[in-house]
Coordinates of C-alpha atoms and ligand atoms in Angstrom, one line a residue:
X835 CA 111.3 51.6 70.9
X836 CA 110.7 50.2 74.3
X837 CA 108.6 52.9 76.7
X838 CA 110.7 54.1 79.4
X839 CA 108.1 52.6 82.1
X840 CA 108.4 49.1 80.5
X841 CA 110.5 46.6 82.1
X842 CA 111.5 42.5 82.2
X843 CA 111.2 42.7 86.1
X844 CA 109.8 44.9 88.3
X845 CA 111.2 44.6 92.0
X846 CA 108.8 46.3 95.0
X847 CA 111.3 46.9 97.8
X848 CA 114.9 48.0 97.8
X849 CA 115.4 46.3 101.6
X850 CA 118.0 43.7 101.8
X851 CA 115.5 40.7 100.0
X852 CA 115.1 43.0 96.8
X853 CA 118.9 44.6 96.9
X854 CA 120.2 40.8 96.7
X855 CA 117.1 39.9 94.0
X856 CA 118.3 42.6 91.7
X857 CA 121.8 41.8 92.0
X858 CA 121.6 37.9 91.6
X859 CA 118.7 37.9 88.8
X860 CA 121.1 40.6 87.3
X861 CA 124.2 39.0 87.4
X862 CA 123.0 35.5 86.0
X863 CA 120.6 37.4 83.0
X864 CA 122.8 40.3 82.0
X865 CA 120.2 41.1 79.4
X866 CA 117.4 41.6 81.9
X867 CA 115.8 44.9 82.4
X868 CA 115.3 45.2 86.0
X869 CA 114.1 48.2 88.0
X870 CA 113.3 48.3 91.6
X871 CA 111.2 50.7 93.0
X872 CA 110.4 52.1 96.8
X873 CA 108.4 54.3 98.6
X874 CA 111.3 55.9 100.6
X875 CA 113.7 58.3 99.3
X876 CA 116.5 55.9 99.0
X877 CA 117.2 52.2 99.3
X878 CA 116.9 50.2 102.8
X879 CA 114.9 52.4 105.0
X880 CA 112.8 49.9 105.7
X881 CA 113.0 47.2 108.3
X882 CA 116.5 46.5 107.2
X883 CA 117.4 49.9 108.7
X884 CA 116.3 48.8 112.1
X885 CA 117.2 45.5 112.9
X886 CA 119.8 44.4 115.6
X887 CA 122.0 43.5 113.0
X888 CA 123.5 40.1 114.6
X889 CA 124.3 37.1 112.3
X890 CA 124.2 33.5 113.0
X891 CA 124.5 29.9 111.1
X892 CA 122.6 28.6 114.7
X893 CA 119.5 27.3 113.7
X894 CA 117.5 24.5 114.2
X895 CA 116.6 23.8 111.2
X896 CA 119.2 22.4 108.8
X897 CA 117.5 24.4 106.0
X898 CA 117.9 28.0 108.2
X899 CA 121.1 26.2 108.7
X900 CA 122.4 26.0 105.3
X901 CA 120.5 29.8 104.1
X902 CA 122.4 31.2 107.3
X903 CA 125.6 29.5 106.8
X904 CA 125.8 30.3 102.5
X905 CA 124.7 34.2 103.6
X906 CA 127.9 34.2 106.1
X907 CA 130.0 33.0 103.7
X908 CA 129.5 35.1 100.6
X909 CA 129.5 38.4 103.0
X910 CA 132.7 37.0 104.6
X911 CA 134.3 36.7 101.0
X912 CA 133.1 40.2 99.8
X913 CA 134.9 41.3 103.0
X914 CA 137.9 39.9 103.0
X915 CA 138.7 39.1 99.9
X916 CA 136.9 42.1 97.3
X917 CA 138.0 44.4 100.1
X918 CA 134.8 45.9 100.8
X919 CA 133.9 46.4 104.1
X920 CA 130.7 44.9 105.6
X921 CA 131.2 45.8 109.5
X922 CA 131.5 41.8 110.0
X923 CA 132.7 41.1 113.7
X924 CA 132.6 38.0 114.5
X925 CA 132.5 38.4 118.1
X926 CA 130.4 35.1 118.7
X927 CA 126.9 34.2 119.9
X928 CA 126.4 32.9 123.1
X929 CA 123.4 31.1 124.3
X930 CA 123.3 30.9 128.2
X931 CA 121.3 28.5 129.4
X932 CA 120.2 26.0 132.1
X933 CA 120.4 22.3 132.2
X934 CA 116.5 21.9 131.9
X935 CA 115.7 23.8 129.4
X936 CA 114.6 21.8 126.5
X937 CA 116.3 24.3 123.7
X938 CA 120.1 22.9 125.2
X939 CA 119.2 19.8 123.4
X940 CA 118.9 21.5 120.0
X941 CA 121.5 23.4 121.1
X942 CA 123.3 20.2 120.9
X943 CA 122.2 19.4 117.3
X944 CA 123.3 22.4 116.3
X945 CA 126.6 22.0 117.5
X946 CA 127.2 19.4 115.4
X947 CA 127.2 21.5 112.3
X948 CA 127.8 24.8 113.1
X949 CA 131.0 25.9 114.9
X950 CA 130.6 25.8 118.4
X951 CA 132.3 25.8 122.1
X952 CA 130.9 24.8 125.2
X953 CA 131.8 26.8 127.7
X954 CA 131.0 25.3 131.3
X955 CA 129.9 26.9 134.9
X956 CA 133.1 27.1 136.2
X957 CA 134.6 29.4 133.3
X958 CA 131.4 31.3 132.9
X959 CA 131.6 32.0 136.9
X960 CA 134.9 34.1 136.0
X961 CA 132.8 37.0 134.6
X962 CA 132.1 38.7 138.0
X963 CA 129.3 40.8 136.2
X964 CA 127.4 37.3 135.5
X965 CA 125.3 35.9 138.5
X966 CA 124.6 32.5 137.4
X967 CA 122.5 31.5 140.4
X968 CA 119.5 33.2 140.6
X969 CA 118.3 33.2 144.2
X970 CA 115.2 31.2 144.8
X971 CA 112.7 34.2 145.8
X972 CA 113.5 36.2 142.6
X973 CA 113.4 32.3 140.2
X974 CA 109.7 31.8 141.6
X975 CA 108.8 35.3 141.4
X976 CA 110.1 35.7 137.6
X977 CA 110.2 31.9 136.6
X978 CA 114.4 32.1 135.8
X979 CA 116.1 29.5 135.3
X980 CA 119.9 29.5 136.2
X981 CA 122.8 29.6 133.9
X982 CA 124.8 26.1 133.6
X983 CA 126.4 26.4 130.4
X984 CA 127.2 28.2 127.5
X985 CA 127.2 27.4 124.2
X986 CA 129.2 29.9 121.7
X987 CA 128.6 30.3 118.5
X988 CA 131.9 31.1 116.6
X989 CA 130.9 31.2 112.7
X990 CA 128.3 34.1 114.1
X991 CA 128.6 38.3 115.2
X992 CA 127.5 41.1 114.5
X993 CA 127.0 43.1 111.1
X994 CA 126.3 46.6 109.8
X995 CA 123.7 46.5 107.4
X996 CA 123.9 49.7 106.0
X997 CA 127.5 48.4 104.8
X998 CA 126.0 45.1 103.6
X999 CA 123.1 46.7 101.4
X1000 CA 125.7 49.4 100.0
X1001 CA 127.5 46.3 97.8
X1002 CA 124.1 45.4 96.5
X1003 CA 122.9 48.5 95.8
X1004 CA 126.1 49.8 93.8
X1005 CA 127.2 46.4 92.4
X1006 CA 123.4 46.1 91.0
X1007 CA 123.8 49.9 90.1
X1008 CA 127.0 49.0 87.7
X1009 CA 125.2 46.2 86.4
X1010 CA 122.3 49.0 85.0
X1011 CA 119.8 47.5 87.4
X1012 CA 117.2 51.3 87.8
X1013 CA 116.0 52.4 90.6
X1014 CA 112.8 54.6 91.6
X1015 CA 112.8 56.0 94.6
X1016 CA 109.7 58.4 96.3
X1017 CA 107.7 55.9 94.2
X1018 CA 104.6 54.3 96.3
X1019 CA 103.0 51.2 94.6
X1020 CA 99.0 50.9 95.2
X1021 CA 97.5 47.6 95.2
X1022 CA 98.0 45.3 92.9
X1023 CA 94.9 44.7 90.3
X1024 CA 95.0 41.8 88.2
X1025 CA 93.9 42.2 84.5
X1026 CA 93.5 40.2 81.8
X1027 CA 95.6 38.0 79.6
X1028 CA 93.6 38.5 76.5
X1029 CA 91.2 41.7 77.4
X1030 CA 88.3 42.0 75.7
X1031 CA 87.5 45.6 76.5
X1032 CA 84.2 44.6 78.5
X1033 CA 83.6 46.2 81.8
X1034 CA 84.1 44.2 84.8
X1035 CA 86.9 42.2 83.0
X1036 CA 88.7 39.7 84.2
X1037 CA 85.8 37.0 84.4
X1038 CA 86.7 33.9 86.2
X1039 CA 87.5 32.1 82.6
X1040 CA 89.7 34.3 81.9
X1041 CA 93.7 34.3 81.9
X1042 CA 95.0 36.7 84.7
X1043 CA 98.1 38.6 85.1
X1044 CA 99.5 41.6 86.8
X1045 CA 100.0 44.0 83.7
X1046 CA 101.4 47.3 85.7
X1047 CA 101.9 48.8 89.2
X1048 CA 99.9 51.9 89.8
X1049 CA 102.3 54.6 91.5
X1050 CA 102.3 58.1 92.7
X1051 CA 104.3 58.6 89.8
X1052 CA 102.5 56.7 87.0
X1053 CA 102.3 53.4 85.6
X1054 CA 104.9 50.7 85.5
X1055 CA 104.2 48.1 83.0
X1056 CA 106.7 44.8 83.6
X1057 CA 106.7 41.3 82.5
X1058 CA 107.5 39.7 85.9
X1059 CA 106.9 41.7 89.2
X1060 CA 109.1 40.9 92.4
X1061 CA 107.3 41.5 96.2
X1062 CA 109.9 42.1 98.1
X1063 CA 107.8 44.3 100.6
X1064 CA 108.3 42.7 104.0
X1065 CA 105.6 43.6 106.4
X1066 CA 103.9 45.6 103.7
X1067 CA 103.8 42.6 101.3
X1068 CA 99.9 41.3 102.5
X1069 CA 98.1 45.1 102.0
X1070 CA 99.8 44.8 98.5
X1071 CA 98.6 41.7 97.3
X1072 CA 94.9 41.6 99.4
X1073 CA 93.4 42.5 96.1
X1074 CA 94.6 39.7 94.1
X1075 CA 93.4 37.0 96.4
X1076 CA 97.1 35.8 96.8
X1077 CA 98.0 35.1 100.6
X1078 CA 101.1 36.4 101.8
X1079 CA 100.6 34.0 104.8
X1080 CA 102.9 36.3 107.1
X1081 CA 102.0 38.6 110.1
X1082 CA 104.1 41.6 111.5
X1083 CA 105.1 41.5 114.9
X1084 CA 106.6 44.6 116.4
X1085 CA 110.3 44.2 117.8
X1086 CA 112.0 46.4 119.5
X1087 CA 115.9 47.6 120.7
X1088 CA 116.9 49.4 123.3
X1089 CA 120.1 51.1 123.5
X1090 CA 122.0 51.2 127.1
X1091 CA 125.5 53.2 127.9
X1092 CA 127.4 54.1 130.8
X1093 CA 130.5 53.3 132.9
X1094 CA 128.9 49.8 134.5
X1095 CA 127.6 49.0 130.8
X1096 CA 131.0 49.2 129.3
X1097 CA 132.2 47.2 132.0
X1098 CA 130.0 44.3 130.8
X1099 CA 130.6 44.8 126.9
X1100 CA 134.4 45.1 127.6
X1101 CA 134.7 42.6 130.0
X1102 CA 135.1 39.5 128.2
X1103 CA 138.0 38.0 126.5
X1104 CA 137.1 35.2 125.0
X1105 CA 137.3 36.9 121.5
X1106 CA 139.7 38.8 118.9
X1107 CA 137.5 42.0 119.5
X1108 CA 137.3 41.4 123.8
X1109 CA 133.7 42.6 123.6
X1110 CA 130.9 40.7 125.0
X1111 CA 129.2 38.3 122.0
X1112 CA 125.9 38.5 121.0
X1113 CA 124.2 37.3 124.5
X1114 CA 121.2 35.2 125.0
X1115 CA 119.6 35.1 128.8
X1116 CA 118.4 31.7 129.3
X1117 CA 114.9 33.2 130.2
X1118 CA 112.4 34.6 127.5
X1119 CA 115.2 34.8 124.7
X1120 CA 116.5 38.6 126.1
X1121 CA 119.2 39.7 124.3
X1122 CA 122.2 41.6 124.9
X1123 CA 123.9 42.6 121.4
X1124 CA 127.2 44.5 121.9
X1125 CA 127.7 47.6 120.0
X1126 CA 131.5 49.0 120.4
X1127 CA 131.4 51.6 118.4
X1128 CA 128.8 53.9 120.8
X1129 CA 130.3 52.1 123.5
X1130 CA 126.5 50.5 123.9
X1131 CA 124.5 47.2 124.7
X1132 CA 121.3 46.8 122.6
X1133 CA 118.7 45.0 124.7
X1134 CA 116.1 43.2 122.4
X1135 CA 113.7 40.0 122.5
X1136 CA 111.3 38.0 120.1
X1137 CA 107.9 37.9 122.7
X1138 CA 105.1 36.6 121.8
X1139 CA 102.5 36.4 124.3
X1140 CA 100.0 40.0 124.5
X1141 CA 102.6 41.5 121.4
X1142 CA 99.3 41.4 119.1
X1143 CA 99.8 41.2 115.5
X1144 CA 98.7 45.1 114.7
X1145 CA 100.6 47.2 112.2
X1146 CA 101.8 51.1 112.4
X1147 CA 103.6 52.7 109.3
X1148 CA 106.0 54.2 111.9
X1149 CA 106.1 51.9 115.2
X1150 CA 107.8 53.2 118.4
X1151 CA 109.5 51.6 121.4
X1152 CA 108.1 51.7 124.3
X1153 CA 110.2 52.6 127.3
X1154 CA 108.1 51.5 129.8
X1155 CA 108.3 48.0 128.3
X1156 CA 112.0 48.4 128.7
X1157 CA 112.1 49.1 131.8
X1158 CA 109.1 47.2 133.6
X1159 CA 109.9 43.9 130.8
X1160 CA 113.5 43.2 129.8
X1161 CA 115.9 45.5 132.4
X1162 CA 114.4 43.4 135.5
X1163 CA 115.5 40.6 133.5
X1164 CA 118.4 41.7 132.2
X1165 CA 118.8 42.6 136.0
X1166 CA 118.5 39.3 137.4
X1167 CA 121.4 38.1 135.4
X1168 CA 123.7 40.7 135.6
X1169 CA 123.1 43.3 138.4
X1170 CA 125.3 45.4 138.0
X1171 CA 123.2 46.8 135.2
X1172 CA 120.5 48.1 136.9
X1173 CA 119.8 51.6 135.9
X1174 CA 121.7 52.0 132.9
X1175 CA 120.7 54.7 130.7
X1176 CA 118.8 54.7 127.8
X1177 CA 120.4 56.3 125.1
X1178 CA 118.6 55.4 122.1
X1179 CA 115.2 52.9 120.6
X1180 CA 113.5 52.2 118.1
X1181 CA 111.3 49.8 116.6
X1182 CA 110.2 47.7 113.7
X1183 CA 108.7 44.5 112.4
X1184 CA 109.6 41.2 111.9
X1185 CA 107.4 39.5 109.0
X1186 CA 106.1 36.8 110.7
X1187 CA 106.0 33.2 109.0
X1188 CA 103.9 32.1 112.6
X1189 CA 103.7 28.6 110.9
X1190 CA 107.5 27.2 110.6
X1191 CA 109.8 31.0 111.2
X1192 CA 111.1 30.4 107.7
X1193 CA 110.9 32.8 104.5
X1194 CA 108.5 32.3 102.0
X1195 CA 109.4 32.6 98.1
X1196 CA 107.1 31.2 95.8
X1197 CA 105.4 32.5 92.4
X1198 CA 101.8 32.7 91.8
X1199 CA 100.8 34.0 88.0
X1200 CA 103.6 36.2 86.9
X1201 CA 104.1 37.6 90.8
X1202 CA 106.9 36.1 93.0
X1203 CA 106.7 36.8 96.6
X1204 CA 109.5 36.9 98.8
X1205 CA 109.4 38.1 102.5
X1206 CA 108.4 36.0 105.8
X1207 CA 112.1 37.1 107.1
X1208 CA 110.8 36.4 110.7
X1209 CA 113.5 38.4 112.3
X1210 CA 116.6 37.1 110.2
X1211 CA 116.4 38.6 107.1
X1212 CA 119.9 40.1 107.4
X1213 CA 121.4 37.0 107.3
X1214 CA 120.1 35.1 104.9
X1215 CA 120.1 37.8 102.6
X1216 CA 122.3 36.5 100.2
X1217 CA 121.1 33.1 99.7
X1218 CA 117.5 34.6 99.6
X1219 CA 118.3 36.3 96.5
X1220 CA 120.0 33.5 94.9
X1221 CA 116.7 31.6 95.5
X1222 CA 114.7 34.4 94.1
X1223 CA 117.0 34.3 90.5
X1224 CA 116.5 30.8 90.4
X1225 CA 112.3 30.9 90.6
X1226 CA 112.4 33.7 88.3
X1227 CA 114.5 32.0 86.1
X1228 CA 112.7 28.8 86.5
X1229 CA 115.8 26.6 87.4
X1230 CA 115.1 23.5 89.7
X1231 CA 118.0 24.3 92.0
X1232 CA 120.1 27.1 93.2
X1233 CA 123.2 27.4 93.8
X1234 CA 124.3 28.8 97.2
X1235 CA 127.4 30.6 97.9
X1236 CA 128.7 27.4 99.9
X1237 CA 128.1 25.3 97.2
X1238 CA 125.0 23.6 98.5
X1239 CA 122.2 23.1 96.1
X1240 CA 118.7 24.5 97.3
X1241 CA 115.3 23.2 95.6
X1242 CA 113.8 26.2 94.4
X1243 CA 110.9 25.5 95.5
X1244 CA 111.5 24.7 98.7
X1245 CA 110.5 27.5 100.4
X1246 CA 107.4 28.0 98.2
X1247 CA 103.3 27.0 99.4
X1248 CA 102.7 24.1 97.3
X1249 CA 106.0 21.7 97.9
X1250 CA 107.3 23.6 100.8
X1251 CA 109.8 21.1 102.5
X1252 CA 110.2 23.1 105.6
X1253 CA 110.9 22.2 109.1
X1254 CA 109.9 24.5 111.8
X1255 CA 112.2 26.7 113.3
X1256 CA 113.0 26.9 116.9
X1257 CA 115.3 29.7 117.0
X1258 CA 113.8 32.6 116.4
X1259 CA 115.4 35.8 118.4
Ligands
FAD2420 C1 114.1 45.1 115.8 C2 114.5 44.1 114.8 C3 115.6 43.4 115.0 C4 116.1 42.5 113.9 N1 117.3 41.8 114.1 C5 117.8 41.1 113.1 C6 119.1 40.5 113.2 O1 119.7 40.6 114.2 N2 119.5 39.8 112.1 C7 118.8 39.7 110.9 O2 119.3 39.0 110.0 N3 117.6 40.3 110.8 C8 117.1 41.0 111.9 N4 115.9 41.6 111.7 C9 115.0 41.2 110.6 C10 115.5 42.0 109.3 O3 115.6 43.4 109.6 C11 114.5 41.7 108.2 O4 114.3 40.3 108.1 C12 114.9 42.3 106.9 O5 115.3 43.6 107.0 C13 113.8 42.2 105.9 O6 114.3 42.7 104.7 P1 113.2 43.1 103.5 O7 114.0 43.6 102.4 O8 112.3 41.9 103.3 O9 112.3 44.2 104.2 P2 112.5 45.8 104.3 O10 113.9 46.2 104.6 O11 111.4 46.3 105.2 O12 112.2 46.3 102.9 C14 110.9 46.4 102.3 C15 110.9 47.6 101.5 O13 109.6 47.6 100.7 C16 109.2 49.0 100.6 N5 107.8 49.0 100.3 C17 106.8 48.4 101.0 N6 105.6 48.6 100.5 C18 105.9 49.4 99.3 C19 105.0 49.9 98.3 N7 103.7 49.7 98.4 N8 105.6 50.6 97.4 C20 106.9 50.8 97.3 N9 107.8 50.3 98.2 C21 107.2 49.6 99.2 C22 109.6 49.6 101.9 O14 109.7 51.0 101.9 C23 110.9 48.9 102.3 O15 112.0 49.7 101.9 C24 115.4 42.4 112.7 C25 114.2 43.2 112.5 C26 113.8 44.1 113.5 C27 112.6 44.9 113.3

């Protein structure tokens, strides 16, 4: 009789990356036994819980391209045609942005693949809320640049995760994938192959594997053990000499209502849903994201510069950032949100490829590491896992959702075939 802690695969993570591992590696090996463990009481409380939930297929890179575009696809279907809802609005993304600034040429490239619209000066000086010049004093004081066009993402929107990662978790549920919640995993020590029962074992000569997770709640023993641990990933595998080769970056949102923010996130029509799309200033990447349901704008941005690379188990936004930082920006562009309230923050982590801003999934003895989201997890979720099944199943190739064919090892360290991303948000 198999021990009840004894498993074919053992995932680490129930965030979106191990939620669509379990339910692809389940789906293609029936027979598997999978469990998937977490520290938190239940499944994505992670950073999946606190991202701005926007999806795109604009990237500029064809390979975040194609990831993004599969991921759209496959949610779109389980939405509209399994019925179950994934709070998918695809209420656009729209990149405002000058005629100098070098991102409107890949802008351009990108156009040519995803679905796009340009939307000129003239039709963008309709929206009486957006000042497209910026008067000289405030440019040189603030280095803006002024809007001259718009490009709109239509194949793009906004999501609610929560929604997203309920299909995985009860569709891998069905499929008798277990899961252990509460259930902290230590670092991971390597033992090995062939132990000898000497102290100090394993020697360099010998074969090495990772035999069993230590946990607040005892042993787990597994054949094949999945990292899907995000930010967390590095502490775990320290011990085992294995790089993650990701960094966390804290990222913030900042939630803004009132009568003058409605009048921004109601006041475009260029949509189904007339709310403003997912917005992005042409200075410093800031971000407006519309969220209809609390009547809301979520303020956000990817910065770089003096956001060290320091890690908190539970980080917290910082108003004062808000409010000296992104609302004179946000101001600049559209005054009439100047002292909007703050109704809500919070803050998380992006983990970090800082090399090329794309995931990382690769294998290393009988460990496969998958994380290195940088900020767009979400929405490559689905064609992460699919990636993940075929690594662990050792196929050459897998197969996305749009049909594409993705070399497994393409987003691995040894033949990663990745070019580097200039869209990160
Ligand atoms: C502010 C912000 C905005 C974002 N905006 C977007 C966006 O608009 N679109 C988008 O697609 N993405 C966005 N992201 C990124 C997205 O949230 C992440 O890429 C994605 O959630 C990563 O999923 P994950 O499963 O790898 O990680 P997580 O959801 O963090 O899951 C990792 C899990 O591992 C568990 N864990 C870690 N260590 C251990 C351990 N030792 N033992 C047991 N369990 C452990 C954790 O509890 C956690 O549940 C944003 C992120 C942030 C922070």
């Amino acid at each position: 009789m198999v021990p009840d802690n004894r498993y074919d695969v053992a995932i680490i993570g129930a965030g979106i990356v191990g939620l669509t591992s379990a339910y692809h590696i389940k789906k293609n090996n029936p027979d598997v036994n999978i469990v998937v463990i977490d520290k938190a009481p239940t499944y994505a409380q992670g950073n999946t819980a606190r991202s701005a939930a926007g999806f795109r297929d604009m990237f500029s890179s064809d390979m975040n391209f194609n990831l993004s575009n599969s991921t759209i696809g496959f949610y779109r279907h389980v939405q509209e045609d399994l019925g179950f809802d994934m709070g998918m609005q695809f209420v656009g993304y729209l990149f405002l942005t000058s005629n100098d600034d070098p991102r409107l040429q890949v802008l351009q490239k990108v156009a040519q693949r995803s679905k796009v619209r340009t939307i000129d000066a003239d039709s963008l000086s309709r929206y009486d809320f957006l000042k497209t010049k910026i008067d000289d004093e405030t440019k040189s004081l603030m280095n803006l640049k002024d809007i001259d066009i718009g490009i709109l993402g239509e194949n793009c929107g906004t999501i609610e995760p929560e929604l997203v990662v309920d299909f995985y978790y009860n569709s891998a549920l069905r499929m008798g994938v277990k899961f252990l919640f509460n259930t902290h995993v230590k670092e991971f020590h390597l033992e090995p192959v062939d132990p000898m029962d000497y102290p100090g074992e394993p020697f360099l000569w010998q074969k090495k594997k990772l035999r069993k997770l230590e946990t607040n709640n005892g042993d787990i023993e597994a054949d094949i053990f999945i990292a899907c641990t995000d930010v967390w990933t590095t502490g775990l595998l320290d011990n085992t000499g294995i790089d993650s080769h990701i960094r966390p970056k804290k990222r913030q949102v900042f939630q803004i209502s009132g009568p003058n923010v409605e009048s921004v996130l109601y006041g475009w029509d260029q949509n189904d849903d007339g709310v403003l799309p997912f917005t992005i200033l042409p200075s410093y990447g800031v971000y407006l994201r519309p969220a209809p349901k609390a009547k809301s704008l979520w303020v956000g941005v990817a910065d770089d510069y003096n956001r060290d690379f320091s890690f908190s188990e539970e980080p917290e936004a910082e108003k004062e950032y808000y409010e000296n930082s992104l609302a004179q920006v946000v101001h600049a562009y559209i005054p009439t949100l100047t002292y909007p309230k703050v109704t809500g923050m919070w803050a998380g982590y992006y983990a970090y490829n800082t090399i090329d801003g794309t995931p990382y999934i690769f294998r290393d003895l009988n460990i496969i590491v998958a994380s290195g989201t940088s900020g767009s997890g979400i929405l490559k979720g689905d064609s992460i896992g699919r990636i993940v099944e075929a690594v662990y199943s050792g196929k050459e190739y897998a197969e996305l959702y749009n049909g594409s064919k993705f070399k497994a090892s393409a987003l691995g360290i040894e033949n990663r075939e990745v070019e580097k991303e200039e869209f990160i948000i």
